[in-house]
Amino acid sequence: IEEYDEGEEFTLKVGDKIELDDGIFEITEISDSIDEKSLSKLTFFGKGLNVLPRTAISAVICFSAAKASEMKKQGHSVCLCQERFVPEDTITLNEVDAILSMTPAAIHVVTACRGYGIPAFLNLQSYGIRMEGNKLINSEGIEIHEYDKVTLSSKHKTIYKGEADFRPAKFMKYLNGEKMELEPKEKPVFENLKAAYTKYQEIINST
């Protein structure tokens, strides 16, 4: 376990472990997770290079930043798919919920995805997926068209066609004020995470 000076910034991800006075606490259930039973109703589409571990999302796929912005304004979660992402794209990454890239992405984009917590699958062309206009086609001929729902699961390292069902994370239930029993190790962690999450939302909403 690394030691951090007071005030030093660092990122906690699901699966990370932090040291408390009475032992080690593993970060779990911070974000909603896929209900495994719902995977049976999804269509396997393909793989990609995943850059954010232990994340999952279902979203509407868009093939341009303009369309993605339009769907976000309508209240949808959005997955932006492009032939490639360049450093200049980091400006708009905090406006989408996930990305798919046909080619490897610039390190600036990878860093931004990790910083914003955006699920991303890269280099899809190396996994037998091609883009034709506003649709994706895999090696079996299955197509995903603009505005279709897709599900990205880093746990299964898979892109699915369709929308999954999700189980609310324990932390999100806590964040929403639901009454629950917390283990002694969880309480201080959840309290600190809630404060950090609230501050993060204030920063995001002020930009």
N, CA, C and O of each residue as an XYZ file, in Angstrom:
828
protein
N       0.849     -1.179      0.000
C       0.000      0.000      0.000
C       0.892      1.239      0.000
O       1.772      1.370      0.851
N       0.672      2.137     -0.939
C       1.466      3.351     -1.001
C       0.973      4.355      0.026
O      -0.201      4.349      0.396
N       1.871      5.217      0.485
C       1.499      6.276      1.403
C       1.336      7.573      0.616
O       2.101      7.856     -0.306
N       0.313      8.366      1.002
C       0.046      9.631      0.326
C       0.072     10.754      1.341
O      -0.444     10.616      2.451
N       0.682     11.877      0.952
C       0.696     13.046      1.820
C      -0.681     13.684      1.833
O      -1.441     13.564      0.871
N      -0.994     14.353      2.911
C      -2.290     15.027      3.009
C      -2.416     16.055      1.890
O      -1.494     16.838      1.659
N      -3.540     16.057      1.203
C      -3.763     17.000      0.121
C      -3.355     16.485     -1.235
O      -3.702     17.087     -2.251
N      -2.622     15.379     -1.280
C      -2.200     14.818     -2.557
C      -3.376     14.123     -3.229
O      -4.117     13.379     -2.586
N      -3.544     14.369     -4.529
C      -4.661     13.797     -5.255
C      -4.309     12.410     -5.788
O      -3.192     12.176     -6.250
N      -5.280     11.492     -5.719
C      -5.106     10.186     -6.326
C      -6.478      9.642     -6.644
O      -7.486     10.161     -6.165
N      -6.520      8.593     -7.454
C      -7.781      8.023     -7.913
C      -8.009      6.661     -7.286
O      -7.110      5.820     -7.258
N      -9.224      6.448     -6.779
C      -9.619      5.144     -6.273
C     -10.538      4.491     -7.273
O     -11.487      5.115     -7.749
N     -10.268      3.236     -7.599
C     -11.098      2.491     -8.536
C     -11.638      1.259     -7.818
O     -11.088      0.818     -6.808
N     -12.716      0.719     -8.354
C     -13.224     -0.535     -7.827
C     -12.130     -1.587     -7.934
O     -11.494     -1.740     -8.976
N     -11.923     -2.304     -6.843
C     -10.866     -3.312     -6.818
C      -9.600     -2.828     -6.141
O      -8.764     -3.633     -5.731
N      -9.447     -1.475     -6.016
C      -8.301     -0.954     -5.286
C      -8.440     -1.295     -3.806
O      -9.547     -1.516     -3.313
N      -7.323     -1.335     -3.109
C      -7.327     -1.596     -1.675
C      -6.702     -0.415     -0.959
O      -5.683      0.121     -1.394
N      -7.325     -0.012      0.150
C      -6.767      1.073      0.943
C      -6.538      0.558      2.363
O      -7.242     -0.334      2.837
N      -5.537      1.141      3.035
C      -5.167      0.668      4.363
C      -5.827      1.523      5.424
O      -5.668      2.744      5.438
N      -6.574      0.876      6.320
C      -7.175      1.536      7.461
C      -6.438      1.095      8.719
O      -5.580      0.213      8.677
N      -6.788      1.723      9.837
C      -6.101      1.391     11.086
C      -6.257     -0.074     11.469
O      -5.370     -0.675     12.075
N      -7.432     -0.646     11.094
C      -7.687     -2.021     11.517
C      -7.630     -3.019     10.370
O      -8.209     -4.102     10.454
N      -6.936     -2.655      9.301
C      -6.772     -3.622      8.227
C      -6.925     -3.018      6.845
O      -6.907     -1.798      6.681
N      -7.078     -3.895      5.839
C      -7.172     -3.485      4.451
C      -8.630     -3.503      4.016
O      -9.362     -4.449      4.308
N      -9.051     -2.440      3.310
C     -10.426     -2.367      2.802
C     -10.378     -2.332      1.284
O      -9.686     -1.502      0.694
N     -11.118     -3.238      0.655
C     -11.160     -3.275     -0.801
C     -12.355     -2.471     -1.294
O     -13.471     -2.628     -0.800
N     -12.103     -1.597     -2.287
C     -13.160     -0.769     -2.849
C     -14.042     -1.634     -3.744
O     -13.572     -2.160     -4.753
N     -15.306     -1.784     -3.386
C     -16.243     -2.575     -4.179
C     -17.565     -1.858     -4.289
O     -17.904     -1.022     -3.451
N     -18.315     -2.190     -5.331
C     -19.679     -1.689     -5.508
C     -19.793     -0.179     -5.434
O     -20.696      0.335     -4.775
N     -18.893      0.549     -6.099
C     -19.015      1.998     -6.167
C     -19.964      2.385     -7.295
O     -20.748      3.324     -7.150
N     -19.902      1.681     -8.399
C     -20.794      1.965     -9.523
C     -21.738      0.787     -9.745
O     -21.457     -0.340     -9.339
N     -22.869      1.076    -10.402
C     -23.844      0.025    -10.669
C     -23.203     -1.088    -11.487
O     -22.309     -0.839    -12.295
N     -23.661     -2.305    -11.273
C     -23.110     -3.445    -11.994
C     -24.210     -4.158    -12.763
O     -25.385     -4.081    -12.405
N     -23.815     -4.852    -13.822
C     -24.781     -5.554    -14.659
C     -25.388     -6.723    -13.898
O     -24.681     -7.488    -13.243
N     -26.692     -6.850    -13.992
C     -27.365     -8.041    -13.496
C     -27.021     -9.172    -14.467
O     -27.448     -9.159    -15.621
N     -26.256    -10.135    -13.996
C     -25.741    -11.188    -14.874
C     -26.863    -11.929    -15.607
O     -26.658    -12.430    -16.713
N     -28.034    -11.996    -14.999
C     -29.147    -12.690    -15.639
C     -29.579    -11.995    -16.931
O     -30.107    -12.638    -17.838
N     -29.355    -10.691    -17.010
C     -29.808     -9.944    -18.187
C     -28.898    -10.135    -19.392
O     -29.261     -9.755    -20.505
N     -27.706    -10.724    -19.184
C     -26.782    -10.916    -20.296
C     -27.355    -11.850    -21.364
O     -27.000    -11.763    -22.539
N     -28.243    -12.736    -20.934
C     -28.816    -13.704    -21.874
C     -29.694    -13.044    -22.933
O     -29.926    -13.622    -23.995
N     -30.180    -11.846    -22.653
C     -31.036    -11.167    -23.626
C     -30.238    -10.250    -24.549
O     -30.796     -9.621    -25.448
N     -28.930    -10.181    -24.318
C     -28.065     -9.346    -25.145
C     -27.410    -10.174    -26.246
O     -27.302    -11.395    -26.142
N     -26.976     -9.489    -27.297
C     -26.280    -10.143    -28.403
C     -24.791     -9.829    -28.328
O     -24.395     -8.663    -28.350
N     -23.976    -10.857    -28.240
C     -22.529    -10.630    -28.254
C     -22.146     -9.960    -29.569
O     -22.539    -10.408    -30.647
N     -21.364     -8.868    -29.461
C     -20.964     -8.164    -30.683
C     -19.465     -8.238    -30.928
O     -19.034     -8.453    -32.061
N     -18.677     -8.064    -29.896
C     -17.241     -8.111    -30.128
C     -16.428     -7.711    -28.911
O     -16.951     -7.503    -27.816
N     -15.132     -7.612    -29.147
C     -14.180     -7.257    -28.107
C     -13.483     -5.959    -28.486
O     -13.683     -5.413    -29.571
N     -12.667     -5.487    -27.570
C     -11.869     -4.301    -27.819
C     -10.857     -4.167    -26.700
O     -10.910     -4.902    -25.714
N      -9.938     -3.231    -26.852
C      -8.949     -2.972    -25.812
C      -9.590     -2.080    -24.757
O      -9.878     -0.911    -25.012
N      -9.810     -2.637    -23.579
C     -10.492     -1.916    -22.507
C      -9.487     -1.131    -21.668
O      -8.464     -1.676    -21.252
N      -9.780      0.162    -21.417
C      -8.819      0.991    -20.683
C      -9.286      1.357    -19.283
O      -8.531      1.961    -18.522
N     -10.525      1.001    -18.927
C     -11.020      1.322    -17.587
C     -11.595      0.059    -16.959
O     -12.704     -0.344    -17.310
N     -10.872     -0.575    -16.041
C     -11.318     -1.859    -15.496
C     -12.552     -1.744    -14.619
O     -12.808     -0.705    -14.010
N     -13.321     -2.844    -14.565
C     -14.459     -2.987    -13.674
C     -15.500     -1.888    -13.850
O     -15.952     -1.288    -12.874
N     -15.871     -1.633    -15.078
C     -16.939     -0.685    -15.374
C     -17.920     -1.335    -16.337
O     -17.581     -2.267    -17.066
N     -19.142     -0.821    -16.323
C     -20.173     -1.335    -17.222
C     -21.183     -0.234    -17.471
O     -21.476      0.562    -16.580
N     -21.719     -0.189    -18.688
C     -22.710      0.825    -19.020
C     -23.520      0.375    -20.227
O     -23.009     -0.311    -21.112
N     -24.768      0.763    -20.252
C     -25.598      0.636    -21.448
C     -25.894      2.050    -21.931
O     -26.220      2.926    -21.131
N     -25.781      2.275    -23.237
C     -25.935      3.634    -23.758
C     -26.375      3.597    -25.209
O     -26.281      2.572    -25.884
N     -26.857      4.738    -25.669
C     -27.196      4.927    -27.080
C     -25.909      5.219    -27.835
O     -25.127      6.070    -27.409
N     -25.673      4.534    -28.943
C     -24.450      4.771    -29.707
C     -24.661      5.890    -30.725
O     -25.675      5.933    -31.422
N     -23.679      6.795    -30.796
C     -23.689      7.895    -31.755
C     -22.343      7.925    -32.467
O     -21.321      7.515    -31.916
N     -22.361      8.417    -33.700
C     -21.139      8.402    -34.500
C     -20.569      9.791    -34.756
O     -19.679      9.950    -35.591
N     -21.065     10.785    -34.055
C     -20.503     12.135    -34.142
C     -20.741     12.847    -32.818
O     -21.694     12.548    -32.099
N     -19.859     13.797    -32.507
C     -20.001     14.553    -31.263
C     -21.298     15.344    -31.253
O     -21.921     15.513    -30.205
N     -21.712     15.837    -32.443
C     -22.947     16.616    -32.532
C     -24.162     15.767    -32.175
O     -25.030     16.208    -31.423
N     -24.226     14.537    -32.718
C     -25.336     13.646    -32.414
C     -25.303     13.220    -30.940
O     -26.342     13.100    -30.291
N     -24.084     12.994    -30.429
C     -23.950     12.617    -29.023
C     -24.483     13.717    -28.116
O     -25.183     13.442    -27.141
N     -24.149     14.972    -28.442
C     -24.623     16.104    -27.656
C     -26.143     16.206    -27.712
O     -26.796     16.497    -26.710
N     -26.691     15.964    -28.892
C     -28.144     16.015    -29.073
C     -28.845     14.977    -28.195
O     -29.850     15.282    -27.554
N     -28.319     13.761    -28.167
C     -28.933     12.699    -27.375
C     -28.750     12.936    -25.870
O     -29.621     12.586    -25.074
N     -27.617     13.531    -25.487
C     -27.405     13.854    -24.082
C     -28.433     14.870    -23.607
O     -28.924     14.784    -22.481
N     -28.756     15.832    -24.462
C     -29.746     16.845    -24.100
C     -31.125     16.236    -23.921
O     -31.971     16.788    -23.218
N     -31.349     15.084    -24.567
C     -32.628     14.387    -24.428
C     -32.637     13.451    -23.218
O     -33.632     12.778    -22.952
N     -31.519     13.418    -22.490
C     -31.462     12.635    -21.260
C     -30.923     11.226    -21.403
O     -31.030     10.425    -20.474
N     -30.343     10.909    -22.559
C     -29.817      9.561    -22.780
C     -28.367      9.443    -22.304
O     -27.616     10.418    -22.328
N     -27.988      8.255    -21.878
C     -26.572      7.937    -21.741
C     -26.039      7.682    -23.142
O     -26.704      7.033    -23.949
N     -24.846      8.185    -23.437
C     -24.345      8.174    -24.808
C     -22.981      7.515    -24.909
O     -22.088      7.770    -24.101
N     -22.838      6.663    -25.916
C     -21.549      6.073    -26.273
C     -21.131      6.663    -27.613
O     -21.803      6.443    -28.620
N     -20.043      7.401    -27.637
C     -19.557      8.028    -28.865
C     -18.566      7.097    -29.556
O     -17.559      6.700    -28.969
N     -18.860      6.754    -30.804
C     -17.987      5.891    -31.588
C     -17.394      6.683    -32.741
O     -18.118      7.328    -33.500
N     -16.074      6.631    -32.870
C     -15.387      7.338    -33.951
C     -14.287      6.456    -34.536
O     -13.841      5.485    -33.925
N     -13.869      6.831    -35.740
C     -12.765      6.122    -36.379
C     -11.507      6.231    -35.530
O     -10.756      5.270    -35.365
N     -11.300      7.432    -34.995
C     -10.141      7.663    -34.126
C     -10.437      8.831    -33.197
O     -11.280      9.682    -33.483
N      -9.725      8.847    -32.081
C      -9.809      9.956    -31.137
C      -8.430     10.590    -31.029
O      -7.429      9.888    -30.880
N      -8.376     11.898    -31.103
C      -7.115     12.633    -31.044
C      -7.117     13.489    -29.782
O      -8.163     13.649    -29.153
N      -5.955     14.048    -29.396
C      -5.893     14.835    -28.154
C      -6.953     15.926    -28.044
O      -7.443     16.204    -26.949
N      -7.312     16.547    -29.172
C      -8.312     17.617    -29.132
C      -9.676     17.115    -28.672
O     -10.499     17.898    -28.199
N      -9.920     15.807    -28.809
C     -11.217     15.242    -28.410
C     -11.397     15.187    -26.897
O     -12.512     14.991    -26.415
N     -10.316     15.356    -26.146
C     -10.445     15.281    -24.687
C     -11.366     16.374    -24.154
O     -11.918     16.237    -23.062
N     -11.537     17.456    -24.912
C     -12.401     18.559    -24.481
C     -13.848     18.108    -24.355
O     -14.570     18.554    -23.463
N     -14.272     17.213    -25.261
C     -15.678     16.792    -25.276
C     -15.919     15.469    -24.558
O     -17.067     15.042    -24.431
N     -14.859     14.813    -24.085
C     -15.031     13.495    -23.472
C     -15.888     13.538    -22.215
O     -16.601     12.577    -21.926
N     -15.832     14.648    -21.450
C     -16.630     14.700    -20.227
C     -18.111     14.903    -20.510
O     -18.917     14.969    -19.582
N     -18.483     15.003    -21.809
C     -19.883     15.177    -22.177
C     -20.523     13.863    -22.629
O     -21.717     13.827    -22.926
N     -19.733     12.777    -22.683
C     -20.282     11.479    -23.085
C     -20.075     10.478    -21.944
O     -19.362     10.757    -20.980
N     -20.709      9.308    -22.071
C     -20.669      8.319    -20.997
C     -19.767      7.131    -21.308
O     -19.392      6.379    -20.409
N     -19.415      6.961    -22.596
C     -18.532      5.872    -23.005
C     -18.031      6.180    -24.407
O     -18.634      6.977    -25.126
N     -16.925      5.549    -24.796
C     -16.437      5.733    -26.160
C     -16.012      4.394    -26.756
O     -15.595      3.478    -26.047
N     -16.131      4.310    -28.081
C     -15.601      3.206    -28.870
C     -14.731      3.815    -29.951
O     -15.136      4.768    -30.618
N     -13.544      3.274    -30.126
C     -12.629      3.783    -31.145
C     -12.176      2.638    -32.035
O     -11.785      1.577    -31.548
N     -12.232      2.860    -33.342
C     -11.814      1.823    -34.275
C     -10.312      1.599    -34.244
O      -9.830      0.525    -34.602
N      -9.569      2.621    -33.814
C      -8.106      2.557    -33.795
C      -7.599      2.818    -32.375
O      -8.370      3.238    -31.512
N      -6.316      2.575    -32.130
C      -5.765      2.939    -30.820
C      -5.914      4.443    -30.603
O      -5.866      5.215    -31.561
N      -6.093      4.861    -29.357
C      -6.290      6.281    -29.055
C      -5.004      6.899    -28.519
O      -4.138      6.208    -27.983
N      -4.901      8.210    -28.675
C      -3.761      8.938    -28.131
C      -3.744      8.799    -26.618
O      -4.792      8.663    -25.987
N      -2.555      8.834    -26.044
C      -2.421      8.657    -24.599
C      -3.218      9.703    -23.844
O      -3.699      9.432    -22.743
N      -3.373     10.920    -24.423
C      -4.157     11.970    -23.774
C      -5.610     11.530    -23.605
O      -6.250     11.831    -22.597
N      -6.118     10.814    -24.608
C      -7.503     10.351    -24.569
C      -7.664      9.255    -23.517
O      -8.634      9.245    -22.759
N      -6.700      8.332    -23.481
C      -6.738      7.256    -22.488
C      -6.698      7.845    -21.085
O      -7.461      7.434    -20.211
N      -5.807      8.810    -20.871
C      -5.694      9.455    -19.560
C      -6.977     10.166    -19.184
O      -7.408     10.107    -18.032
N      -7.600     10.848    -20.161
C      -8.853     11.557    -19.903
C      -9.968     10.585    -19.539
O     -10.756     10.857    -18.633
N     -10.039      9.458    -20.233
C     -11.068      8.454    -19.938
C     -10.921      7.940    -18.511
O     -11.907      7.779    -17.792
N      -9.695      7.687    -18.118
C      -9.467      7.205    -16.756
C      -9.777      8.282    -15.736
O     -10.315      8.001    -14.666
N      -9.435      9.518    -16.072
C      -9.697     10.628    -15.154
C     -11.177     10.902    -14.976
O     -11.640     11.135    -13.859
N     -11.927     10.874    -16.081
C     -13.365     11.125    -16.028
C     -14.163      9.880    -15.639
O     -15.355      9.971    -15.345
N     -13.506      8.720    -15.639
C     -14.224      7.482    -15.349
C     -15.099      7.029    -16.496
O     -16.185      6.494    -16.274
N     -14.633      7.240    -17.739
C     -15.421      6.906    -18.929
C     -15.014      5.530    -19.465
O     -13.857      5.344    -19.844
N     -15.931      4.569    -19.504
C     -15.615      3.267    -20.108
C     -15.210      3.447    -21.569
O     -15.843      4.211    -22.297
N     -14.174      2.758    -21.997
C     -13.688      2.911    -23.369
C     -13.154      1.584    -23.892
O     -12.406      0.884    -23.209
N     -13.552      1.253    -25.114
C     -12.997      0.107    -25.826
C     -12.337      0.640    -27.088
O     -12.968      1.332    -27.886
N     -11.064      0.312    -27.262
C     -10.272      0.882    -28.347
C      -9.818     -0.198    -29.330
O      -9.868     -1.397    -29.053
N      -9.370      0.291    -30.504
C      -8.765     -0.573    -31.519
C      -9.700     -1.701    -31.959
O      -9.273     -2.846    -32.101
N     -10.976     -1.372    -32.174
C     -11.972     -2.386    -32.539
C     -11.643     -3.068    -33.864
O     -12.007     -4.225    -34.073
N     -10.958     -2.357    -34.760
C     -10.652     -2.930    -36.071
C      -9.753     -4.161    -35.957
O      -9.748     -5.015    -36.843
N      -8.999     -4.246    -34.869
C      -8.135     -5.409    -34.668
C      -8.903     -6.607    -34.122
O      -8.353     -7.699    -33.979
N     -10.184     -6.389    -33.818
C     -11.029     -7.461    -33.280
C     -12.143     -7.827    -34.269
O     -13.185     -8.352    -33.877
N     -11.909     -7.544    -35.553
C     -12.845     -7.948    -36.586
C     -14.077     -7.076    -36.732
O     -15.071     -7.499    -37.323
N     -14.023     -5.863    -36.201
C     -15.152     -4.931    -36.302
C     -14.793     -3.814    -37.278
O     -13.686     -3.277    -37.232
N     -15.720     -3.469    -38.154
C     -15.476     -2.384    -39.094
C     -16.621     -1.373    -39.041
O     -17.742     -1.696    -38.647
N     -16.311     -0.149    -39.447
C     -17.302      0.913    -39.490
C     -17.635      1.222    -40.941
O     -16.743      1.426    -41.765
N     -18.925      1.256    -41.245
C     -19.400      1.638    -42.565
C     -20.475      2.700    -42.392
O     -21.615      2.397    -42.038
N     -20.094      3.958    -42.650
C     -21.039      5.044    -42.427
C     -21.390      5.133    -40.954
O     -20.506      5.146    -40.098
N     -22.684      5.196    -40.659
C     -23.137      5.282    -39.280
C     -23.591      3.922    -38.742
O     -24.676      3.787    -38.175
N     -22.732      2.926    -38.935
C     -23.017      1.623    -38.361
C     -21.725      0.841    -38.174
O     -20.731      1.073    -38.861
N     -21.765     -0.094    -37.225
C     -20.661     -1.018    -36.999
C     -21.083     -2.392    -37.464
O     -22.249     -2.766    -37.338
N     -20.133     -3.153    -38.005
C     -20.402     -4.510    -38.468
C     -19.305     -5.416    -37.925
O     -18.119     -5.122    -38.072
N     -19.710     -6.521    -37.296
C     -18.695     -7.440    -36.793
C     -18.420     -8.540    -37.810
O     -18.992     -8.541    -38.900
N     -17.552     -9.470    -37.457
C     -17.117    -10.504    -38.403
C     -18.239    -11.462    -38.786
O     -18.129    -12.172    -39.785
N     -19.315    -11.491    -38.007
C     -20.448    -12.370    -38.315
C     -21.558    -11.637    -39.070
O     -22.609    -12.205    -39.364
N     -21.301    -10.367    -39.374
C     -22.286     -9.594    -40.122
C     -23.350     -8.920    -39.272
O     -24.265     -8.299    -39.813
N     -23.249     -9.030    -37.951
C     -24.201     -8.349    -37.068
C     -23.922     -6.847    -37.114
O     -22.766     -6.427    -37.071
N     -24.967     -6.049    -37.201
C     -24.824     -4.610    -37.355
C     -25.350     -3.859    -36.135
O     -26.334     -4.257    -35.511
N     -24.677     -2.777    -35.817
C     -25.140     -1.829    -34.807
C     -25.278     -0.479    -35.500
O     -24.305      0.058    -36.029
N     -26.489      0.065    -35.494
C     -26.773      1.319    -36.171
C     -26.817      2.475    -35.161
O     -26.957      2.268    -33.955
N     -26.695      3.680    -35.688
C     -26.757      4.852    -34.827
C     -28.069      4.852    -34.046
O     -29.132      4.550    -34.589
N     -27.972      5.199    -32.759
C     -29.078      5.256    -31.795
C     -29.481      3.885    -31.257
O     -30.382      3.802    -30.422
N     -28.836      2.802    -31.715
C     -29.055      1.506    -31.083
C     -28.470      1.548    -29.672
O     -27.580      2.345    -29.377
N     -28.989      0.674    -28.809
C     -28.437      0.557    -27.460
C     -27.288     -0.458    -27.480
O     -27.395     -1.528    -28.079
N     -26.201     -0.101    -26.821
C     -25.068     -1.013    -26.669
C     -24.702     -1.102    -25.200
O     -24.964     -0.180    -24.426
N     -24.101     -2.204    -24.824
C     -23.640     -2.401    -23.451
C     -22.158     -2.735    -23.468
O     -21.727     -3.635    -24.188
N     -21.383     -2.014    -22.679
C     -19.951     -2.256    -22.547
C     -19.688     -2.849    -21.167
O     -20.097     -2.281    -20.155
N     -19.012     -3.976    -21.130
C     -18.681     -4.625    -19.858
C     -17.190     -4.909    -19.811
O     -16.686     -5.752    -20.552
N     -16.484     -4.198    -18.933
C     -15.054     -4.466    -18.808
C     -14.800     -5.776    -18.072
O     -13.768     -6.414    -18.279
N     -15.731     -6.179    -17.218
C     -15.592     -7.462    -16.516
C     -15.534     -8.609    -17.511
O     -14.708     -9.512    -17.385
N     -16.423     -8.565    -18.509
C     -16.455     -9.616    -19.530
C     -15.614     -9.244    -20.761
O     -15.502    -10.021    -21.709
N     -15.024     -8.032    -20.723
C     -14.194     -7.537    -21.827
C     -14.958     -7.636    -23.148
O     -14.415     -8.075    -24.162
N     -16.222     -7.221    -23.118
C     -17.121     -7.466    -24.241
C     -18.018     -6.272    -24.528
O     -18.418     -5.530    -23.631
N     -18.321     -6.116    -25.819
C     -19.329     -5.159    -26.281
C     -20.554     -5.971    -26.692
O     -20.448     -6.912    -27.479
N     -21.701     -5.608    -26.162
C     -22.951     -6.294    -26.492
C     -23.878     -5.349    -27.243
O     -23.825     -4.133    -27.063
N     -24.724     -5.923    -28.082
C     -25.807     -5.166    -28.684
C     -27.030     -5.344    -27.803
O     -27.447     -6.472    -27.540
N     -27.611     -4.237    -27.344
C     -28.762     -4.312    -26.460
C     -28.495     -3.609    -25.143
O     -27.383     -3.161    -24.865
N     -29.544     -3.526    -24.342
C     -29.468     -2.827    -23.054
C     -29.567     -3.817    -21.905
O     -30.485     -4.636    -21.856
N     -28.622     -3.738    -20.988
C     -28.596     -4.638    -19.844
C     -29.406     -4.070    -18.684
O     -29.707     -2.877    -18.639
N     -29.750     -4.944    -17.755
C     -30.329     -4.514    -16.487
C     -29.178     -4.361    -15.493
O     -28.199     -5.106    -15.539
N     -29.311     -3.390    -14.602
C     -28.234     -3.108    -13.657
C     -28.710     -3.225    -12.214
O     -29.868     -2.954    -11.896
N     -27.793     -3.631    -11.358
C     -28.039     -3.667     -9.920
C     -27.429     -2.414     -9.297
O     -26.252     -2.129     -9.515
N     -28.217     -1.662     -8.521
C     -27.675     -0.454     -7.890
C     -26.513     -0.799     -6.966
O     -26.586     -1.757     -6.197
N     -25.457     -0.024     -7.045
C     -24.293     -0.248     -6.187
C     -24.610      0.159     -4.752
O     -25.429      1.045     -4.509
N     -23.963     -0.492     -3.829
C     -24.174     -0.185     -2.422
C     -23.828      1.270     -2.121
O     -24.540      1.945     -1.377
N     -22.728      1.746     -2.704
C     -22.325      3.133     -2.456
C     -23.351      4.110     -3.010
O     -23.638      5.125     -2.375
N     -23.912      3.819     -4.193
C     -24.898      4.721     -4.782
C     -26.171      4.747     -3.941
O     -26.815      5.790     -3.823
N     -26.537      3.605     -3.355
C     -27.678      3.587     -2.447
C     -27.393      4.481     -1.234
O     -28.255      5.239     -0.791
N     -26.184      4.378     -0.716
C     -25.770      5.217      0.415
C     -25.804      6.691      0.021
O     -26.259      7.542      0.786
N     -25.310      6.979     -1.195
C     -25.268      8.350     -1.684
C     -26.674      8.937     -1.810
O     -26.877     10.134     -1.607
N     -27.633      8.090     -2.144
C     -29.018      8.539     -2.316
C     -29.796      8.563     -1.007
O     -30.997      8.835     -0.998
N     -29.113      8.278      0.099
C     -29.739      8.406      1.401
C     -30.514      7.205      1.883
O     -31.253      7.302      2.863
N     -30.362      6.058      1.209
C     -31.074      4.862      1.646
C     -30.487      4.347      2.957
O     -29.271      4.356      3.153
N     -31.361      3.902      3.842
C     -30.922      3.350      5.122
C     -30.343      1.955      4.907
O     -30.958      1.114      4.252
N     -29.169      1.720      5.456
C     -28.541      0.414      5.289
C     -27.515      0.191      6.395
O     -27.033      1.132      7.025
N     -27.202     -1.066      6.609
C     -26.184     -1.429      7.574
C     -24.816     -1.394      6.893
O     -24.609     -2.033      5.861
N     -23.889     -0.644      7.481
C     -22.541     -0.571      6.944
C     -21.573     -1.287      7.871
O     -21.687     -1.199      9.094
N     -20.636     -1.983      7.289
C     -19.591     -2.606      8.090
C     -18.699     -1.512      8.674
O     -18.593     -0.430      8.097
N     -18.067     -1.778      9.795
C     -17.211     -0.755     10.428
C     -16.176     -0.165      9.480
O     -15.883      1.029      9.540
N     -15.621     -0.999      8.603
C     -14.606     -0.509      7.668
C     -15.222      0.344      6.557
O     -14.558      1.210      5.989
N     -16.494      0.091      6.255
C     -17.131      0.797      5.150
C     -17.501      2.232      5.499
O     -17.403      3.122      4.654
N     -17.924      2.459      6.730
C     -18.481      3.761      7.090
C     -17.536      4.930      6.806
O     -17.941      5.862      6.111
N     -16.278      4.928      7.315
C     -15.400      6.071      7.035
C     -15.061      6.207      5.553
O     -14.902      7.318      5.048
N     -14.950      5.068      4.856
C     -14.648      5.114      3.424
C     -15.808      5.736      2.653
O     -15.598      6.606      1.807
N     -17.028      5.293      2.944
C     -18.195      5.818      2.249
C     -18.406      7.292      2.550
O     -18.803      8.055      1.670
N     -18.144      7.699      3.784
C     -18.289      9.108      4.148
C     -17.316      9.976      3.345
O     -17.691     11.033      2.837
N     -16.066      9.521      3.237
C     -15.066     10.273      2.482
C     -15.369     10.267      0.983
O     -15.192     11.276      0.299
N     -15.832      9.107      0.480
C     -16.181      9.030     -0.930
C     -17.369      9.933     -1.254
O     -17.406     10.558     -2.315
N     -18.330     10.002     -0.351
C     -19.490     10.871     -0.572
C     -19.065     12.333     -0.652
O     -19.533     13.074     -1.517
N     -18.180     12.744      0.248
C     -17.692     14.125      0.235
C     -16.939     14.426     -1.051
O     -17.106     15.490     -1.649
N     -16.096     13.463     -1.474
C     -15.326     13.656     -2.705
C     -16.244     13.679     -3.919
O     -16.051     14.489     -4.826
N     -17.246     12.795     -3.947
C     -18.180     12.735     -5.079
C     -18.991     14.018     -5.170
O     -19.207     14.539     -6.263
N     -19.443     14.533     -4.021
C     -20.207     15.777     -4.011
C     -19.374     16.931     -4.553
O     -19.868     17.749     -5.329
N     -18.115     16.995     -4.143
C     -17.221     18.054     -4.628
C     -16.976     17.907     -6.123
O     -16.936     18.896     -6.854
N     -16.812     16.664     -6.572
C     -16.594     16.405     -7.997
C     -17.786     16.877     -8.819
O     -17.610     17.494     -9.870
N     -19.003     16.590     -8.344
C     -20.199     17.015     -9.060
C     -20.300     18.532     -9.115
O     -20.750     19.095    -10.113
N     -19.882     19.189     -8.048
C     -19.904     20.656     -8.038
C     -18.953     21.227     -9.102
O     -19.268     22.210     -9.774
N     -17.787     20.589     -9.236
C     -16.812     21.047    -10.235
C     -17.357     20.816    -11.646
O     -17.301     21.708    -12.492
N     -17.887     19.606    -11.894
C     -18.418     19.266    -13.214
C     -19.565     20.198    -13.601
O     -19.628     20.668    -14.738
N     -20.470     20.465    -12.662
C     -21.647     21.293    -12.957
C     -21.320     22.760    -13.108
O     -22.125     23.527    -13.636
N     -20.138     23.162    -12.648
C     -19.750     24.576    -12.748
C     -19.005     24.886    -14.036
O     -18.770     26.051    -14.355
N     -18.628     23.832    -14.790
C     -17.869     24.049    -16.029
C     -18.805     24.254    -17.202
O     -18.349     24.451    -18.328
